XYZ file of C-alpha atoms in Angstrom:
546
model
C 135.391 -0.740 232.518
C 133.469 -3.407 230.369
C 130.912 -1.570 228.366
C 127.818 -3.900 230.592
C 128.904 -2.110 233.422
C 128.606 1.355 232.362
C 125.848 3.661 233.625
C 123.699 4.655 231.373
C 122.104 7.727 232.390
C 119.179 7.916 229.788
C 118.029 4.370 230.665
C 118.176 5.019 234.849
C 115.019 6.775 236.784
C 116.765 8.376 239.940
C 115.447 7.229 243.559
C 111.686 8.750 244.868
C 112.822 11.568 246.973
C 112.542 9.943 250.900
C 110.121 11.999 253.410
C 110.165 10.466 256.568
C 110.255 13.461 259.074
C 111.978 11.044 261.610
C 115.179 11.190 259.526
C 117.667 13.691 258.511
C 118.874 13.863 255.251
C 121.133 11.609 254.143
C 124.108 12.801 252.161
C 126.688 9.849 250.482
C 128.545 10.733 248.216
C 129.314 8.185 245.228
C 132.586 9.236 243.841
C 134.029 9.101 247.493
C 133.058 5.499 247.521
C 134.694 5.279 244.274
C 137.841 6.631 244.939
C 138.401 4.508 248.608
C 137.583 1.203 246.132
C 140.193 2.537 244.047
C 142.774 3.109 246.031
C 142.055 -0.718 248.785
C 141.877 -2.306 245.367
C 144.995 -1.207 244.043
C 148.141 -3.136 242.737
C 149.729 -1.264 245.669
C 148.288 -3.098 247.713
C 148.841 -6.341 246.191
C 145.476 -8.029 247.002
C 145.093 -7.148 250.756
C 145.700 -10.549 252.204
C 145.494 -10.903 255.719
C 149.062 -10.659 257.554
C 150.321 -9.491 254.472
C 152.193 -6.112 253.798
C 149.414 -4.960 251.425
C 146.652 -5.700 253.932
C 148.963 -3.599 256.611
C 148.702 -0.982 254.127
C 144.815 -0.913 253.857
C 144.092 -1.148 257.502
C 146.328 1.881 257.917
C 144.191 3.673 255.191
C 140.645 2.487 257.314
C 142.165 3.780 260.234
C 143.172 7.130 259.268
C 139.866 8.065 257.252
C 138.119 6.568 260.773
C 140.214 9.302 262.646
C 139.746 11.878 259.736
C 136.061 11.214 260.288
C 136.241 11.655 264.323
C 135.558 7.747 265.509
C 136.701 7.167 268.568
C 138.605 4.003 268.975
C 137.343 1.718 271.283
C 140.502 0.763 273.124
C 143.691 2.188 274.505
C 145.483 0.220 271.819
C 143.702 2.725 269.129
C 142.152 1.565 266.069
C 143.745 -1.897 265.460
C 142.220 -4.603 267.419
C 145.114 -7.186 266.785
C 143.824 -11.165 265.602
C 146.579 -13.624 266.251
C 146.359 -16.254 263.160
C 147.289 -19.809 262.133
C 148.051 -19.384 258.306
C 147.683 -23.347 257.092
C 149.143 -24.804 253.165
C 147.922 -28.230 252.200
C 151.571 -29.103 250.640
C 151.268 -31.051 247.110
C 153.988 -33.880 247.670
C 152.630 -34.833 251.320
C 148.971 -36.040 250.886
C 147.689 -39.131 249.378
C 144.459 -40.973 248.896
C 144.756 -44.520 248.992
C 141.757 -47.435 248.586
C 142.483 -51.281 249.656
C 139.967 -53.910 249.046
C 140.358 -57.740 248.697
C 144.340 -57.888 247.163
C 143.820 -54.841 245.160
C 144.929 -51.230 245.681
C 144.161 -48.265 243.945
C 145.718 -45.061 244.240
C 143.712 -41.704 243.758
C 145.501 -38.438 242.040
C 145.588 -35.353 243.654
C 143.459 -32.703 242.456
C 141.747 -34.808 239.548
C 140.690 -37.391 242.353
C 141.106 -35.827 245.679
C 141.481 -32.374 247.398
C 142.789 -32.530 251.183
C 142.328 -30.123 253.526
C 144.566 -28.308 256.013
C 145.473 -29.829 259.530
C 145.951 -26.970 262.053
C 147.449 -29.069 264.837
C 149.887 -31.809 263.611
C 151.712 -32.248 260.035
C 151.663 -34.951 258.544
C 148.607 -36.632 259.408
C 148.276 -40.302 258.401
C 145.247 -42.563 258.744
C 144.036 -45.860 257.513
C 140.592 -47.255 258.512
C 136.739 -48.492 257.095
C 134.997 -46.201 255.124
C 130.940 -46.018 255.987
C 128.543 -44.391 253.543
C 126.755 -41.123 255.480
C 124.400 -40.296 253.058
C 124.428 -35.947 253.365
C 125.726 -36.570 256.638
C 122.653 -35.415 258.247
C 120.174 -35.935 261.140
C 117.413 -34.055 261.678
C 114.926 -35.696 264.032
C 112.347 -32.978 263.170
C 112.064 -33.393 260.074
C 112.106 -37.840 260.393
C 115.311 -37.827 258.825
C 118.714 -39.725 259.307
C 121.186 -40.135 257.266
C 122.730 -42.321 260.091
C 120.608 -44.440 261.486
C 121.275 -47.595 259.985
C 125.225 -47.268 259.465
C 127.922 -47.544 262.360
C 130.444 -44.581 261.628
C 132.859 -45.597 265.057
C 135.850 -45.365 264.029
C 135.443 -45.336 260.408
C 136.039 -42.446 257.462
C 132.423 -41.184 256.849
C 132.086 -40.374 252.697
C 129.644 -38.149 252.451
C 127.455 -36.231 249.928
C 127.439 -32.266 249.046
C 123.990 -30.819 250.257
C 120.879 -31.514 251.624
C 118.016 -33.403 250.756
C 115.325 -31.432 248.341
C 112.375 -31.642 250.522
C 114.083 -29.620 253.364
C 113.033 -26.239 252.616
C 115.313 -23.119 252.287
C 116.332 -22.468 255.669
C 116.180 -26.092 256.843
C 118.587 -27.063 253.810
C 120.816 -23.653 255.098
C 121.492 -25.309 258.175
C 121.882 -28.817 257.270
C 124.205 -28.279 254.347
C 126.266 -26.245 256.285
C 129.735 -27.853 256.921
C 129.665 -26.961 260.360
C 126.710 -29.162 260.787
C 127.466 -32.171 259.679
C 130.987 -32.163 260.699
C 129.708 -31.883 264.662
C 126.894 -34.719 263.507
C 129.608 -37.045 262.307
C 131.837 -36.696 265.277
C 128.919 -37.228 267.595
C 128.621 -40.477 265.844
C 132.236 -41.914 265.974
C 133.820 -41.096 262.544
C 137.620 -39.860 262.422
C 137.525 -38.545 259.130
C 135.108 -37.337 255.994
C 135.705 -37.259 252.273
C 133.220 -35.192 250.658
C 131.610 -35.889 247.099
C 131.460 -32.262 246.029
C 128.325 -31.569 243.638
C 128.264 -32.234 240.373
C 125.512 -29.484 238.861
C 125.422 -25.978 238.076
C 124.340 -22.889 240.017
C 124.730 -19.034 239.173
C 127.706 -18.768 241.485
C 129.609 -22.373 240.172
C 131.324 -20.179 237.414
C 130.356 -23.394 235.448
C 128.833 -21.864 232.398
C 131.872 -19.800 231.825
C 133.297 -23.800 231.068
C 134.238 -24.559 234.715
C 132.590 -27.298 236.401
C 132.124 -26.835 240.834
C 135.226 -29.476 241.072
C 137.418 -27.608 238.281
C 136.774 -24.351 240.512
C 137.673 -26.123 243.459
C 140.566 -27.450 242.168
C 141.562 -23.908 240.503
C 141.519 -21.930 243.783
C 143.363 -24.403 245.681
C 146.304 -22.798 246.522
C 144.571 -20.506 248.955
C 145.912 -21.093 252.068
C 143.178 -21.269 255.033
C 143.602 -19.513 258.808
C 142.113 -19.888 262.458
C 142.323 -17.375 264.991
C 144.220 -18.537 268.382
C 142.748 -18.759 271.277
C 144.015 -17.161 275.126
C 145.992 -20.875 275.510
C 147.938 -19.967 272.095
C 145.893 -22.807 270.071
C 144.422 -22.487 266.905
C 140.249 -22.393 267.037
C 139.044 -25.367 265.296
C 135.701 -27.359 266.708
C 136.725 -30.241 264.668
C 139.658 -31.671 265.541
C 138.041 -34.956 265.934
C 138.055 -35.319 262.152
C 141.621 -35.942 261.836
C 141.552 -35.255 258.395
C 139.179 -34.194 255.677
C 139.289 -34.346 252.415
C 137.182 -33.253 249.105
C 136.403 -36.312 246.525
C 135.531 -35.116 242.567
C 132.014 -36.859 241.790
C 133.831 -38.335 239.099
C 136.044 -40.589 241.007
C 133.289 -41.259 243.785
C 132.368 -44.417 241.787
C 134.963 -46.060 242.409
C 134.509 -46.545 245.961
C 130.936 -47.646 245.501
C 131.367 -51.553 244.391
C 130.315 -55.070 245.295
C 126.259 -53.952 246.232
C 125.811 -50.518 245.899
C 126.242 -48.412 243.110
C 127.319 -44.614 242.431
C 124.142 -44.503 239.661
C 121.924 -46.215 242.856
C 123.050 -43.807 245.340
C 122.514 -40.962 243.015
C 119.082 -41.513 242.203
C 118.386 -42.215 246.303
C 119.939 -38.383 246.630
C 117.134 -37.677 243.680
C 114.200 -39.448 245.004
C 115.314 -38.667 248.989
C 115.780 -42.044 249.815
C 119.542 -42.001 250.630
C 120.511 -44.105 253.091
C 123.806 -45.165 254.793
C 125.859 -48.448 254.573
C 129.781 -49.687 255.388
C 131.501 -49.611 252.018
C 133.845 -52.467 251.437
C 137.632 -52.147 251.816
C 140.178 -49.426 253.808
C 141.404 -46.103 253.120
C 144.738 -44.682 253.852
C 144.919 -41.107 254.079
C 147.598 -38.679 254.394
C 148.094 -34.796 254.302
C 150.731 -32.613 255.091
C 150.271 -29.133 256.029
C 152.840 -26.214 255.907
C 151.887 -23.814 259.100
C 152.900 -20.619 259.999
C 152.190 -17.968 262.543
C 151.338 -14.432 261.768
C 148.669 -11.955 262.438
C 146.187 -9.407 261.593
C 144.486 -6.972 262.272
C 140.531 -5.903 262.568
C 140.411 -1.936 262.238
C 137.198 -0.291 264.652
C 136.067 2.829 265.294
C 133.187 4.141 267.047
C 130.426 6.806 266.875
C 129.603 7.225 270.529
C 125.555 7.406 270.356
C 123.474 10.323 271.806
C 121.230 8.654 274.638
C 122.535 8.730 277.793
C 121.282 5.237 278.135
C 120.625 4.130 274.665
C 124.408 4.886 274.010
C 125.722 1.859 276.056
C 123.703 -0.220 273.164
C 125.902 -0.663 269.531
C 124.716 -0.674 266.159
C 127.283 -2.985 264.241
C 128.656 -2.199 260.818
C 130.853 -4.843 259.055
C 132.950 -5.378 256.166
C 135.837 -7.801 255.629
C 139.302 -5.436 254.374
C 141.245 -8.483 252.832
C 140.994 -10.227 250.271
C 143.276 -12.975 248.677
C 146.400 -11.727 248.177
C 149.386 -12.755 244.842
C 148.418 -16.373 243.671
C 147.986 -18.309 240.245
C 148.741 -16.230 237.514
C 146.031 -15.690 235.210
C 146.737 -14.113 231.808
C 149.839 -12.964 233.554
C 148.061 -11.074 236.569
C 149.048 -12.597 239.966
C 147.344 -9.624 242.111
C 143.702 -10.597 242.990
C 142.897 -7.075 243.898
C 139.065 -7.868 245.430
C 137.146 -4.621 243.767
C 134.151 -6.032 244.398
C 135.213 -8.260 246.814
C 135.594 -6.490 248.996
C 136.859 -3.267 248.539
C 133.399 -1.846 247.166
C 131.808 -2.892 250.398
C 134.856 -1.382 252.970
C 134.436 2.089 250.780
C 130.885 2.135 251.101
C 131.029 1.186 254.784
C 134.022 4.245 254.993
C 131.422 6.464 252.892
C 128.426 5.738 255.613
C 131.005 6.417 258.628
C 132.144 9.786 257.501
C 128.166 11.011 256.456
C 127.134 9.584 260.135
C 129.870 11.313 261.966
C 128.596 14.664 260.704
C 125.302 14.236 261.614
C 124.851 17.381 264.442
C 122.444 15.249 265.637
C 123.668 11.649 266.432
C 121.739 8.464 266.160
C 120.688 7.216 269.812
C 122.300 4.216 270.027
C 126.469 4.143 269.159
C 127.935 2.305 266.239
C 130.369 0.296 265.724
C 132.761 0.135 262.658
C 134.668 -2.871 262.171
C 136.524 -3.655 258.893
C 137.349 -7.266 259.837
C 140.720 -9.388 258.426
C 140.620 -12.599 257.129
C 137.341 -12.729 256.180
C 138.213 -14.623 253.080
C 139.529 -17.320 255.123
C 136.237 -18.192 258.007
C 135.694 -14.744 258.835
C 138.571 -15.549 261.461
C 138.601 -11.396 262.190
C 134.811 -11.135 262.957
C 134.646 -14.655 264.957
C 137.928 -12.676 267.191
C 135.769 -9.539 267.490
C 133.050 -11.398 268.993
C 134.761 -13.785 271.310
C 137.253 -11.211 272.855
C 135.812 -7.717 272.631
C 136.289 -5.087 272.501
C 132.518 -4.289 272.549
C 130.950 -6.784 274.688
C 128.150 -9.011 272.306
C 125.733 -8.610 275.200
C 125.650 -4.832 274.498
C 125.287 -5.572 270.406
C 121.779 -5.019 269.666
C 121.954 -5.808 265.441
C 124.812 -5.831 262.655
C 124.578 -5.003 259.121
C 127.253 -6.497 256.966
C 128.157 -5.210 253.797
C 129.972 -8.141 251.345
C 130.291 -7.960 247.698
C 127.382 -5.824 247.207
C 128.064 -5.947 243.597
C 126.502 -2.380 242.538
C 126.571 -2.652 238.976
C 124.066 -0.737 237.996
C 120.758 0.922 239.829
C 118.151 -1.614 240.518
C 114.323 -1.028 241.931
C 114.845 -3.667 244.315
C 117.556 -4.977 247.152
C 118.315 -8.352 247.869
C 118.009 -9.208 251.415
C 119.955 -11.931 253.503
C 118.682 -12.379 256.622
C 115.566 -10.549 256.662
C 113.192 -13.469 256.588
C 115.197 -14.487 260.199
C 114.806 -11.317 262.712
C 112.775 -8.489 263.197
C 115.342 -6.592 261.231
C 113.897 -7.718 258.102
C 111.011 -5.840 259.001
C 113.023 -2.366 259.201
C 114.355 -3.181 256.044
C 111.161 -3.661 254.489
C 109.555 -0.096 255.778
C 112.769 1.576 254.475
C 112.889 -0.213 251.119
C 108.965 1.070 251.138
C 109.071 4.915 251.733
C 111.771 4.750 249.104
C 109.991 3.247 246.161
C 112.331 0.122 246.466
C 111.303 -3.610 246.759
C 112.960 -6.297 248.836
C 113.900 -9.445 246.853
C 115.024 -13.112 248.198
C 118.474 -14.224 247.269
C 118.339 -16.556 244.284
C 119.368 -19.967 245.760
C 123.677 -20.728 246.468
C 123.775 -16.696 246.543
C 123.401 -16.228 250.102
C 122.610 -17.684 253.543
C 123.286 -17.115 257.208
C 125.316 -20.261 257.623
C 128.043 -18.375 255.534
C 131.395 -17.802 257.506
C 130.842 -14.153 257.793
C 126.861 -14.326 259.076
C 127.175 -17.748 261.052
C 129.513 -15.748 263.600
C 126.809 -13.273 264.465
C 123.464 -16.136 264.735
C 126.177 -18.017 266.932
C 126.682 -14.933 269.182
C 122.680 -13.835 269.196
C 123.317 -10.766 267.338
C 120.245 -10.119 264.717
C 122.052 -9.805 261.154
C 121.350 -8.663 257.713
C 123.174 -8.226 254.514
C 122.000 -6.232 251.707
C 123.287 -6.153 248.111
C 122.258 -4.684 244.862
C 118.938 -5.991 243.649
C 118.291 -8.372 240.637
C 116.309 -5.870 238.468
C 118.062 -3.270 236.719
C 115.830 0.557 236.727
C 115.937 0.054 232.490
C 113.746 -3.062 231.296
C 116.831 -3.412 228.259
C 118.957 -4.362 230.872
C 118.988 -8.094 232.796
C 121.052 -7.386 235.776
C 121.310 -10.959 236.332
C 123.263 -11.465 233.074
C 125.835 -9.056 234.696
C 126.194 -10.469 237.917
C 126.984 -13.670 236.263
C 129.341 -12.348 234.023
C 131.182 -10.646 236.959
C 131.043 -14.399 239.145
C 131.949 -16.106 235.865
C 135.219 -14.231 234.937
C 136.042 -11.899 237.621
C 135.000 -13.200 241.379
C 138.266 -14.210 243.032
C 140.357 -13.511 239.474
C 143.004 -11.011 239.299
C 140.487 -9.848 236.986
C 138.383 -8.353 239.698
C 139.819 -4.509 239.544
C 138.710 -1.269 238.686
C 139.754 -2.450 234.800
C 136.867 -4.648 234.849
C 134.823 -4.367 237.541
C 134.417 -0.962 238.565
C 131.297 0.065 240.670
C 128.672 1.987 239.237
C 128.890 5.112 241.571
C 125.315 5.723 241.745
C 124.267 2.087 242.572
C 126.815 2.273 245.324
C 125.395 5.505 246.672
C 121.659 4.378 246.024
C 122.508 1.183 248.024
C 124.992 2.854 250.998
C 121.723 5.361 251.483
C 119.421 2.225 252.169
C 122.226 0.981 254.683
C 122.240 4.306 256.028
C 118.541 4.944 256.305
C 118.189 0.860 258.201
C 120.798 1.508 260.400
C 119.811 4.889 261.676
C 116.616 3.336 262.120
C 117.294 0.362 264.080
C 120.213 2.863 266.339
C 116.980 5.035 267.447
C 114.285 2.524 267.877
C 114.738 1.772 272.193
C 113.077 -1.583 271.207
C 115.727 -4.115 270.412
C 115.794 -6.381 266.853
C 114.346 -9.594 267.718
C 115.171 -13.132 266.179
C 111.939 -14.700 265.295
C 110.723 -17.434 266.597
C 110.482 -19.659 263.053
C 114.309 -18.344 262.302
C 115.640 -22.236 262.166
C 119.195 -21.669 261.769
C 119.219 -19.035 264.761
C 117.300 -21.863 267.185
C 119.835 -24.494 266.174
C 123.003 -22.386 266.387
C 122.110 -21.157 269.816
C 121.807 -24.356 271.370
């Protein structure tokens, strides 16, 4: 384990002893969690990826500790809840990028120009049409903005820009930067296709002081393959279909769409000074990608601690954590196994850890809880998104979830980082816990987390009040800057081979630390009879539910 990572003991204050008479003692156990993170992260298992062999393999482990523990499955067909999948593979030779204007053509590369992305209903997919400028792609009528209101998208391929304008605040730029988003604004508004101009700074998460620029990452991890669930009629789940075909555009070769009257240096200092606005570009683009498809499936693994209110009991508590990860891919340094230690298998452990200490309770929490480690959550949270939509707990009875996703515990921090907890009265739980126990509750830094993410989105769409907690940003020792090791881990390990117990090992008492605050929200939420409440300011939940 890289010497950053290692606990040292003499540097650490343990955790204020926790008094609260309403709550029994909590007992997790941190080399448990270390040895299930061992064993799901495993070459054995040969990166876990959903309707793989290795996943198989992992879901069978889940399931067994779940019946070990004494869950009770939730349906005759035991613990596996099976997810029918779409598996979809841009294929190199069949996609092409290109740009007509006047007598001259000009033909963009693939993957130093031009990423496409996978079509889930028809392959090949061909198109030539207008381009429009869309600005971010955005309109938001409370805030008197639109990207849209001056361009005419019918029919036309809408190029758009990464992001959201600066002046939105956090959760308003959440929602509007969100894919999702702007993909339903643009089809409202005629367009049959996007190219996206991908962002061309820095954040924590960009791996791009390592040497790797946003685009160069992109470009690296494209040989992941993407999935959708299928629906009752045997289609893949896709809201966009409309968009016949997207595509992802390097901010280096955006320029060269922006001639005769509009620049790429104007239009990038409009995106500065918020003064973006749309316009028909000149010239046609002819786009084509093929897509290799195959059907397979998965499978989510649940179990269930039946609660101990004769009425409260018919009310679930959900606990979440996505089992695969991505699989064999691109060697690197002659490792083709992308084992997911810390993403995910630290999370599935420490959810396995808080199901086994919870199930030995002799007295159970009021409400029941649900279990769930999900499958394909590296590809859309397609597992969660089937969970929700077809059972087999109905959503109406799903008071609050708590997902657990790359927690990262490093080392012991005095504080937690909270997703979600500025959106429902959840955060408010979280809070009083973090309190009795000496603990603070810290924002995520900005690109490290939001509710529009695949795995969160699900839950605001259903109504269910979520939260996510990870590690915190300030190690227990002053000498150490936690944040330094976080982004060495996203730098050289997130989604590498490199991610495995080798070089990215949990420290086992920042995993139990953490796995008690899960345990000590949870429990408190599955007693209270008042229900978590969204609040009223949450933006993202008002817009997703309508």
């Amino acid at each position: 384990m890289k010497n950053s990572y290692i606990f040292i003991a003499s540097l650490l204050l343990p955790l204020a002893a926790w008094t609260a008479p309403s709550q029994p003692e909590f007992q997790l156990n941190g080399n448990v969690i270390q040895a299930h993170a061992d064993f799901l992260a495993s070459d054995l298992l040969e990166g876990r990826a959903a309707g793989s062999r290795g996943y198989d393999l992992a879901a069978a482990y889940v399931a067994a500790q779940f019946r070990q523990y004494g869950l009770k499955p939730v349906s005759g067909s035991g613990y596996m809840q099976r997810v029918p999948l779409v598996e979809a593979t841009v294929v190199l030779p069949g996609s092409s990028m290109i740009f007509k204007k006047d007598a001259a053509t000009e033909t963009f590369e693939y993957g130093t120009d031009y990423l496409p992305e996978a079509n889930f209903f028809t392959s090949p997919v061909s198109i030539t049409a207008p381009l429009a400028f869309a600005g971010y792609g955005i309109t938001a009528p409370e805030l008197h903005y639109d990207d849209l209101a001056d361009v005419d998208l019918q029919g036309r391929i809408a190029v758009i820009l990464d992001g959201a304008p600066q002046r939105f605040h956090a959760a308003q730029r959440d929602y509007y930067a969100w894919r999702d988003t702007k993909y339903a604004n643009l089809i409202r508004h005629g367009a049959i296709a996007v190219i996206e101009v991908m962002k061309d700074d820095v954040s924590v998460d960009s791996r791009s002081d390592a040497g790797e620029s946003p685009w160069e990452h992109a470009v690296s991890m494209s040989w992941i393959s993407d999935m959708r669930r299928v629906n009752a009629d045997d289609d893949p789940v896709d809201p966009f279909t409309d968009l016949k075909i997207k595509m992802r555009l390097n901010p280096q070769s955006a320029a060269r769409l922006f001639v005769n009257g509009h620049s790429w240096e104007e239009v990038m200092s409009a995106a500065m000074a918020d003064t973006l606005q749309g316009f028909a570009l000149p010239g046609s683009m002819t786009l084509k990608t093929t897509t290799g498809l195959r059907r397979t499936e998965s499978s989510n693994v649940v179990g269930v601690i039946a609660g101990s209110d004769p009425e409260l009991r018919r009310e679930y508590v959900m606990v979440t954590a996505h089992l695969d990860h991505l699989g064999r891919g691109a060697a690197v340094n002659g490792d083709n196994i992308y084992n997911g230690m810390q993403h995910n298998a630290v999370g599935v452990a420490m959810m396995l850890e808080l199901a086994r200490m919870l199930a030995a309770l002799p007295q159970k929490p009021r409400r029941s809880i649900v279990f769930v480690a999900s499958t394909a959550g590296d590809r859309t949270a397609q597992g969660i998104q089937h969970f929700l939509k077809t059972g087999p707990v109905s959503v109406n009875n799903i008071v609050a979830a708590i997902n657990i996703d790359m927690p990262l515990p490093l080392l012991q921090t005095s504080d937690v980082i909270g997703i979600g907890t500025d959106q429902s009265s959840l955060g408010s739980t979280v809070s009083n816990v973090l309190q009795q126990m000496n603990l603070r509750l810290s924002n995520p830094d900005a690109g490290d987390g939001s509710l529009t993410r695949a795995g969160l989105a699900a839950f605001v769409q259903a109504g269910v009040p979520v939260v996510e907690l990870r590690s915190g940003n300030h190690a227990r020792s002053s000498r150490i800057d936690m944040r330094d090791l976080k982004r060495d881990y996203m730098q050289n390990h997130f989604d590498q081979p490199s991610d495995d117990a080798s070089n990215a090992a949990p420290d086992i008492e920042a995993a139990r630390d953490l796995d008690t605050v899960i345990a000590r929200v949870l429990v408190t939420v599955a007693n209270d009879v008042t229900r978590p409440v969204w609040y009223r300011s949450s933006v993202i939940h008002s817009k997703l539910r309508h």
